[in-house]
Coordinates of C-alpha atoms and ligand atoms in Angstrom, one line a residue:
X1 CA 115.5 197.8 81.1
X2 CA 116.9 194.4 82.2
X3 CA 115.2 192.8 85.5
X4 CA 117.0 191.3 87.8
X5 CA 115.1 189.6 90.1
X6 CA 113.8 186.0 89.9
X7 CA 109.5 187.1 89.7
X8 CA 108.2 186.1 86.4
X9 CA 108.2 187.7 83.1
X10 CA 106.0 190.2 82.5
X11 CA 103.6 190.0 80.1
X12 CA 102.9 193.5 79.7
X13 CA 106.0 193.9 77.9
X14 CA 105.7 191.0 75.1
X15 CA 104.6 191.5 71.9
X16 CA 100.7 189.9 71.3
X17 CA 100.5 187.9 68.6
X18 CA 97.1 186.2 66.7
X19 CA 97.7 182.7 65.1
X20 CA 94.8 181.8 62.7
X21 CA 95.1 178.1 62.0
X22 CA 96.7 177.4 65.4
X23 CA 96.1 173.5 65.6
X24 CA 97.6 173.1 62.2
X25 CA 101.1 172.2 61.0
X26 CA 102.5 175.7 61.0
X27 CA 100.0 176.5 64.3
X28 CA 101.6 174.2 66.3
X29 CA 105.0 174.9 65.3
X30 CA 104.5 178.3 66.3
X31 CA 103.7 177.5 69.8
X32 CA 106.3 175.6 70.6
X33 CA 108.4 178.9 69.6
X34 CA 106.1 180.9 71.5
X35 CA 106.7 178.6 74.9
X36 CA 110.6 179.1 74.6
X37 CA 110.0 182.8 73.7
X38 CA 107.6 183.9 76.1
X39 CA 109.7 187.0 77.2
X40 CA 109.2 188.3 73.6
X41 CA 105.7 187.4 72.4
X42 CA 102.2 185.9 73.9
X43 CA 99.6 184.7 72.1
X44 CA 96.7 186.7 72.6
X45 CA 94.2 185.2 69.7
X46 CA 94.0 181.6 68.8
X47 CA 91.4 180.6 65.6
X48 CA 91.4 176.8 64.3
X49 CA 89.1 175.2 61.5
X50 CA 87.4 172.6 63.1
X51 CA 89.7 170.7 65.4
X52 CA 87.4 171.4 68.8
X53 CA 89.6 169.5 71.2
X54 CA 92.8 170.6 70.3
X55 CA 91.8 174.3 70.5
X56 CA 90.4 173.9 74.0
X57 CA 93.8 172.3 75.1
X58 CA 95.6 175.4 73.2
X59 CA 93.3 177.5 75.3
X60 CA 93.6 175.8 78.5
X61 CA 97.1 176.4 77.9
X62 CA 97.7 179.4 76.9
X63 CA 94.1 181.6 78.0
X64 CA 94.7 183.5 74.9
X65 CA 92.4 187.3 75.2
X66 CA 90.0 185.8 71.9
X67 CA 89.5 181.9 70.8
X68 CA 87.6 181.3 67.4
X69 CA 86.2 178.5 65.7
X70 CA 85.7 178.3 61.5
X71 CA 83.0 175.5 61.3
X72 CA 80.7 176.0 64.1
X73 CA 81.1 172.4 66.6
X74 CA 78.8 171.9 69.5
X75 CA 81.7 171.4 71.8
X76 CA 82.8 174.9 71.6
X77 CA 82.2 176.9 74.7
X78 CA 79.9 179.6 74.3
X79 CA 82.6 182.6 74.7
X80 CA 84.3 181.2 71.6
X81 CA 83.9 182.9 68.3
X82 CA 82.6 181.0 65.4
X83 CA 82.5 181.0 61.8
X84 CA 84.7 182.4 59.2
X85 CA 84.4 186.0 60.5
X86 CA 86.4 184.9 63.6
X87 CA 89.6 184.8 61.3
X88 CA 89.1 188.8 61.0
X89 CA 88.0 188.7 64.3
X90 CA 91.7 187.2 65.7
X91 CA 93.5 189.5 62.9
X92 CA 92.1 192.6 64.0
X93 CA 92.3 191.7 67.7
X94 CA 93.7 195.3 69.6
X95 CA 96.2 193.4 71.8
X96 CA 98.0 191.6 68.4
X97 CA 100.5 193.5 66.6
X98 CA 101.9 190.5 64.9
X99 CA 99.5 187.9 62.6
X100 CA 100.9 184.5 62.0
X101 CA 98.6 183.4 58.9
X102 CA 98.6 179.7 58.6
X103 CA 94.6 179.1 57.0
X104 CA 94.8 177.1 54.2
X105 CA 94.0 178.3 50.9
X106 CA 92.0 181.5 49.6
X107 CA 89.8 181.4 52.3
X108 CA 93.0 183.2 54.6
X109 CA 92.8 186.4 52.4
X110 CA 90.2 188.5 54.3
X111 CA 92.2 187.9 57.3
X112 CA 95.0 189.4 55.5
X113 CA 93.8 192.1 54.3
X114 CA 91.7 193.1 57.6
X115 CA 95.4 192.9 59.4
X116 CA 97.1 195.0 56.7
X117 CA 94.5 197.3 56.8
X118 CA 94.5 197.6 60.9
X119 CA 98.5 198.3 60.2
X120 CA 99.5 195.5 61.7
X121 CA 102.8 192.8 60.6
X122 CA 101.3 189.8 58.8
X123 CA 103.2 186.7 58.9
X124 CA 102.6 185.0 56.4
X125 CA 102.5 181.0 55.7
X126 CA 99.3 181.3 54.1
X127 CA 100.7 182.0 50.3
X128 CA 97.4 181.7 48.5
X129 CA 96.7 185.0 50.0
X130 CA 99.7 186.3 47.9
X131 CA 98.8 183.8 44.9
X132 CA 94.6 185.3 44.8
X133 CA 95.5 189.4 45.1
X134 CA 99.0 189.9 45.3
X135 CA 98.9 193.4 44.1
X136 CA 95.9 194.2 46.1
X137 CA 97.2 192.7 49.1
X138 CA 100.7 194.3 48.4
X139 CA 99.0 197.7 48.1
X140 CA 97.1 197.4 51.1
X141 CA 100.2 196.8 53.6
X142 CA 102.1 199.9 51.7
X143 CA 98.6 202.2 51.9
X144 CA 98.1 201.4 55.6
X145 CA 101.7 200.8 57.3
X146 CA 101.1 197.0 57.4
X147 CA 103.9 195.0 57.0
X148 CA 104.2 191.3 54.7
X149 CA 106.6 189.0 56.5
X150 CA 106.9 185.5 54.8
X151 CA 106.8 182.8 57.0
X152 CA 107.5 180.2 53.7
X153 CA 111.1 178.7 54.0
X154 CA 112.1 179.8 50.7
X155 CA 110.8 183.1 51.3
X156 CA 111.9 183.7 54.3
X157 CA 115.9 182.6 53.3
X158 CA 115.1 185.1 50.6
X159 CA 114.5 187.6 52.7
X160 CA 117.2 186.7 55.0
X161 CA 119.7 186.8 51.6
X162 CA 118.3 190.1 50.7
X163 CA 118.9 192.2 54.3
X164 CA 121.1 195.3 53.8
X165 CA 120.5 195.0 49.7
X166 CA 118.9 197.5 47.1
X167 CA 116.1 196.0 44.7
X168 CA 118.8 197.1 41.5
X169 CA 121.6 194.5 43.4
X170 CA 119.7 191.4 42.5
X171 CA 120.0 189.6 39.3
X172 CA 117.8 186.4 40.3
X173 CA 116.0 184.8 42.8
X174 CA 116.2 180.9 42.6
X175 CA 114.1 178.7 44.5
X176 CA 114.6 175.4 46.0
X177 CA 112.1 172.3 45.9
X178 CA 112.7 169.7 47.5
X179 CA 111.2 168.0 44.0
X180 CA 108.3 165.8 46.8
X181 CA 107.7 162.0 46.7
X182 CA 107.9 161.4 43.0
X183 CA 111.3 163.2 42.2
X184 CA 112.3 159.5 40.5
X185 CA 109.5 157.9 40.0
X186 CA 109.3 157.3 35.7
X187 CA 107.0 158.8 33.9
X188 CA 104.1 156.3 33.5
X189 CA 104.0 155.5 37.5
X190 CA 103.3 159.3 38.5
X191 CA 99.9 159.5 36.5
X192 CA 98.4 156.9 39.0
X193 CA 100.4 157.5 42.4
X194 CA 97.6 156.7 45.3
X195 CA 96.8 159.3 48.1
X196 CA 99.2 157.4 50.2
X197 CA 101.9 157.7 48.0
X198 CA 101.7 161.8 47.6
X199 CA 101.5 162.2 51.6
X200 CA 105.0 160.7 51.8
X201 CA 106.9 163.8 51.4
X202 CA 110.6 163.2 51.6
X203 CA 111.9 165.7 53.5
X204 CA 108.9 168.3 55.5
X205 CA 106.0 167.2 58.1
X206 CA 103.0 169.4 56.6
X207 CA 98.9 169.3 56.1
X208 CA 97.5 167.4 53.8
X209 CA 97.0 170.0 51.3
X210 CA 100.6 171.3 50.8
X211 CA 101.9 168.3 50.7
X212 CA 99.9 167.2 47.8
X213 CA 100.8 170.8 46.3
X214 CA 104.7 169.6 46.8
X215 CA 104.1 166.2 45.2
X216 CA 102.2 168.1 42.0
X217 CA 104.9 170.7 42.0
X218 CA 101.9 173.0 42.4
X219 CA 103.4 174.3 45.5
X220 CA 106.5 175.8 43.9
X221 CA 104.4 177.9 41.3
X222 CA 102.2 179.3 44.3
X223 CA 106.0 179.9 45.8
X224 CA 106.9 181.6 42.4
X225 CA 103.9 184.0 42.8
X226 CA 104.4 184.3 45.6
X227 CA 108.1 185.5 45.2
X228 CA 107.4 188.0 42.8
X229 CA 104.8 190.0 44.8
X230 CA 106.7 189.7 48.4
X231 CA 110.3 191.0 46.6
X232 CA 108.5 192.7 43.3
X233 CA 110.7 190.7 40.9
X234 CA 109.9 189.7 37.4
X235 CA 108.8 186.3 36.5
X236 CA 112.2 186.2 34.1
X237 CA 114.4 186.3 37.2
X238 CA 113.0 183.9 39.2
X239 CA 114.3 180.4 38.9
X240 CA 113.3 177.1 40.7
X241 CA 116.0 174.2 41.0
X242 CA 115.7 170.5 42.9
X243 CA 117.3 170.3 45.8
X244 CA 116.3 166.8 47.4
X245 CA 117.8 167.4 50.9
X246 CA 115.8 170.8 51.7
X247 CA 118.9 172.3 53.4
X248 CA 119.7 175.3 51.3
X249 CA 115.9 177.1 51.4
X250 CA 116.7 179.2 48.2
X251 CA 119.6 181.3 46.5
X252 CA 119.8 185.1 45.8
X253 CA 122.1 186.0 43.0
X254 CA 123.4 189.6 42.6
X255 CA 124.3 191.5 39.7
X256 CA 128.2 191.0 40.5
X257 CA 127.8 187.6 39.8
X258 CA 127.6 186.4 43.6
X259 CA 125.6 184.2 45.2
X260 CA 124.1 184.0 48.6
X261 CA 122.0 181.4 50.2
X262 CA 120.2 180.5 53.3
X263 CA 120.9 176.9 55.2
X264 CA 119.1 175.0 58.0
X265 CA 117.8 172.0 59.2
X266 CA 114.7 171.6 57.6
X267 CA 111.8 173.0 60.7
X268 CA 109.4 175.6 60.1
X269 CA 110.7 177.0 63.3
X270 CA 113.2 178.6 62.1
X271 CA 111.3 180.8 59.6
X272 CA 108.4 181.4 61.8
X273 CA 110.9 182.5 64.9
X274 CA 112.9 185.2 62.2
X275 CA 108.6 186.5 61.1
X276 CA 108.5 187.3 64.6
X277 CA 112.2 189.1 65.5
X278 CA 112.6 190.2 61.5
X279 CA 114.8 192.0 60.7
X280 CA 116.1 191.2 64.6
X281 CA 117.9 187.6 65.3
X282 CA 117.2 186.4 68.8
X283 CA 118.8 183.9 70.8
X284 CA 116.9 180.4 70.0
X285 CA 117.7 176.3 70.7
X286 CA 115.2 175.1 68.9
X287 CA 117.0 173.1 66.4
X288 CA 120.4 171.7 66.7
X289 CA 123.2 173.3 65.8
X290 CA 124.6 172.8 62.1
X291 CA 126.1 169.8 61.7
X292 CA 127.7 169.9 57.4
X293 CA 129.6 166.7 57.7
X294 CA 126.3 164.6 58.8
X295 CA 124.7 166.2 55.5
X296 CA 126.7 163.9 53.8
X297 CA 126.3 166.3 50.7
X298 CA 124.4 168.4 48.8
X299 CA 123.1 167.9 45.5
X300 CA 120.8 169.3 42.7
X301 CA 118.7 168.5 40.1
X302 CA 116.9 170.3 36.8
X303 CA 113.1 170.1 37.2
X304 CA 111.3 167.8 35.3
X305 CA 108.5 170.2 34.1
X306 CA 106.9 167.8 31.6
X307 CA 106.3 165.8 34.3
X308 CA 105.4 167.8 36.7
X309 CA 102.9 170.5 34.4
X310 CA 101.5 171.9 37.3
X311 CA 104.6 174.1 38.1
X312 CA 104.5 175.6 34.6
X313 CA 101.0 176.0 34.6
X314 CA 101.1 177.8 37.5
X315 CA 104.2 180.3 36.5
X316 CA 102.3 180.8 33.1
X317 CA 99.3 182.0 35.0
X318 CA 101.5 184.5 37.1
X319 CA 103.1 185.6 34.1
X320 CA 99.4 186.1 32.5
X321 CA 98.0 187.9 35.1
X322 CA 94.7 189.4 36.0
X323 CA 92.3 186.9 37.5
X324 CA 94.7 183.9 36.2
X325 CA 96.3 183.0 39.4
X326 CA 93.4 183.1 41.3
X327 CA 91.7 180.9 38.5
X328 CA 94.7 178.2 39.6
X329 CA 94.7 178.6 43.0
X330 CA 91.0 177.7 43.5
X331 CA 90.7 175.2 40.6
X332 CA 94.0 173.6 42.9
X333 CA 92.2 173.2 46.0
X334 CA 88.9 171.6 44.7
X335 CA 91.2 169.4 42.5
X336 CA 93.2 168.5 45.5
X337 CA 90.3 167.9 47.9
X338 CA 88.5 165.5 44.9
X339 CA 92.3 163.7 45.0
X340 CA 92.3 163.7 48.8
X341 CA 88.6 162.4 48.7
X342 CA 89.3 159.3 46.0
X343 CA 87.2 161.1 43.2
X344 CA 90.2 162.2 41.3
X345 CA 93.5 160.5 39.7
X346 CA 97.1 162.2 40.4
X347 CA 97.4 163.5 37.1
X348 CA 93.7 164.7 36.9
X349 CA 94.3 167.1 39.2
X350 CA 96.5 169.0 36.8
X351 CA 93.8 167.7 34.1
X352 CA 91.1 169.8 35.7
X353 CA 93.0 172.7 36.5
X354 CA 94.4 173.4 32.9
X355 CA 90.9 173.2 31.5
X356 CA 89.9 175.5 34.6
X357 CA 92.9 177.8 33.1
X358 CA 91.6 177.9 29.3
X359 CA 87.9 178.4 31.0
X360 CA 88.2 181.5 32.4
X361 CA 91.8 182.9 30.7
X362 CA 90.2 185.9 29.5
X363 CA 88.4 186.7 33.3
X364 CA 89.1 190.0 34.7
X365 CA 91.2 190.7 37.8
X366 CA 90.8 194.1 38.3
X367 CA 89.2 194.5 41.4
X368 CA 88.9 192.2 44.6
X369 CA 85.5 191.0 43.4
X370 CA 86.5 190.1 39.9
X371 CA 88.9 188.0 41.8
X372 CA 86.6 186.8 44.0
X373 CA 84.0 185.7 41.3
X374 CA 87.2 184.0 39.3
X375 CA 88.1 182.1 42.4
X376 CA 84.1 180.9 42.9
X377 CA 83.4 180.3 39.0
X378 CA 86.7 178.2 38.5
X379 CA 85.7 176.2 42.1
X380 CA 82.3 175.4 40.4
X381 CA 83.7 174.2 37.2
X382 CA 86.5 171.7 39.0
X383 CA 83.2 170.6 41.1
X384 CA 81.0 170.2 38.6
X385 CA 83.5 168.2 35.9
X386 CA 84.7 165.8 38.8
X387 CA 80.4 165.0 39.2
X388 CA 79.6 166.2 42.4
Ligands
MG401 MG1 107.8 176.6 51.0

């Protein structure tokens, strides 16, 4: 019913929502939705890693119901939750019916799952959960009335493509990339690009870790995954295509031969906004309006997979299977976190994640803990060839 007097909204009436990562990238982003849609949604459960401060302004803020911490910090106030269990915590929280995901990496799956499980609608930016246990996670939302909401650009202009549609409609999925820092670079220069190189990403304003992924190409093969358990299509009919200006977030084509695609400026708050309303569009400003005459043009580009072998590495170990895509997953974050650290060269990162790959190819991903034990035995391996 509409109000029409001038009091305040209330807050009995919006929809809680948890954000686990909330002084990240994606975190942030989602706040500054969540202040210009505070009719619709409150947060009621913040969790960060370890940034103390900017949680406790985030708090101060926004007095969320439940605050958690992931690396315990003697700064935290004593009503804080702490440690890794406070991601569950926040996911499982009774006033949240919505779960924005944005932890980085594998370590965001339990949260996942707990919210699936507690029937509740994960958004989802943290695609590693997808990547690790797709078909578990997939099973989990179906078996309990949780619901998968991709909060990932592509994904989410996928989903937008595919509203109103039937599975038997779609020919292919094609994803954009926006090909990351070393699109041009030749050959020889990529093996050796410094740390400051990869962080220059062209076109998006992300963590560290992703945008290492999207200068490795690594991202686009989690996004592949990804793809094929959110919209249950085959590896064969997903494509991937450069697309340096990150305007068009990806292309559905139908069996008739048409094509439909999803444009925007590139901000993560437009996907994050449409995980919240989905399938619902709400009245938004929080990009400009679409300007195609500034663009100046659109253009694309074939990828350069020899180049770039962690994309192919990646879609071959979706294509395999079984505990395979959690074996490059986790063999991607050490080997990311050694290039982040100084211990390891660009190209050794897909160096040590290939050999990771023909280490435990055979590992079975049956269950959550054969997953699991993939995930931790390929980790060690990355660990122990890098010397540390
Ligand atoms: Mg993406």
């Amino acid at each position: 019913m509409m109000r029409h007097d001038d009091g305040p909204s209330m807050p009995t009436t919006s929809t809680g929502v948890a954000i686990l990562g909330s002084t990240g990238s994606i975190g942030t982003s989602a706040l500054r939705v969540l202040s210009r849609q505070r009719d619709r949604f409150i947060p009621v459960a913040l969790t960060a890693h370890g940034n103390v401060g900017a949680l406790a302004e985030q708090v101060a803020t926004w007095r969320p119901a439940y605050a958690g911490l992931v690396q315990p910090h003697d700064e935290a106030p004593r009503e804080w939750g702490v440690g890794a269990d406070c991601l569950v915590t926040a996911a499982t929280h009774p006033d949240a019916r919505i779960v924005i995901n944005a932890v980085v990496g594998a370590a965001g799956l339990p949260a996942t799952l707990a919210a699936l499980r507690a029937g509740k609608r994960v958004a989802l930016a943290n695609k590693e959960t997808l990547v690790v246990a797709g078909a578990i996670v997939t099973e989990t939302a179906q078996r309990h009335g949780g619901e998968l909401v991709p909060v990932d650009s592509e994904h989410s202009a996928i989903l937008q493509c595919l509203a109103g549609r039937q599975p038997h409609e779609v020919r292919r999925l094609v994803l954009t990339a926006s090909g990351g820092p070393f699109r041009t670079w030749p050959t020889a220069r990529i093996a050796n690009a410094t740390i400051g190189d990869a962080l220059k990403h062209p076109t998006w304003q992300m963590g560290s870790k992703i945008t290492i992924d999207s200068a490795t190409l690594a991202n686009k093969a989690l996004e592949v995954i990804e793809a094929h358990h959110l919209f249950g299509v085959p590896y064969d009919r997903i494509d991937v295509v450069v697309h340096p200006q990150s305007i068009i977030h990806s292309f559905v084509e139908f069996v008739d031969g048409s094509v439909l695609a999803q444009l925007g400026v590139p901000s993560m708050e437009l996907p994050i906004l449409y995980a919240l309303t989905f399938p619902e569009r709400v009245p938004d400003t929080g990009v400009p309006s679409f300007d195609p005459v500034a663009l100046g043009g659109l253009s694309f580009e074939t990828v350069r997979y020899d180049d770039f072998p962690m994309l192919q590495l990646g879609i071959d170990a979706g294509r395999r299977g079984g505990a395979a895509p959690a074996v490059f997953n986790a063999a991607n974050e050490v080997a990311v976190a050694h290039f982040l650290a100084g211990r390891l060269s660009f190209s050794g990162i897909a160096e040590r994640v290939s050999a990771a790959l023909q280490e435990f190819s055979g590992a079975s991903g049956a269950s959550l803990e054969d997953l699991l034990q993939a995930d931790a035995a390929a980790r060690h391996l990355v660990h122990a060839q890098v010397g540390c």
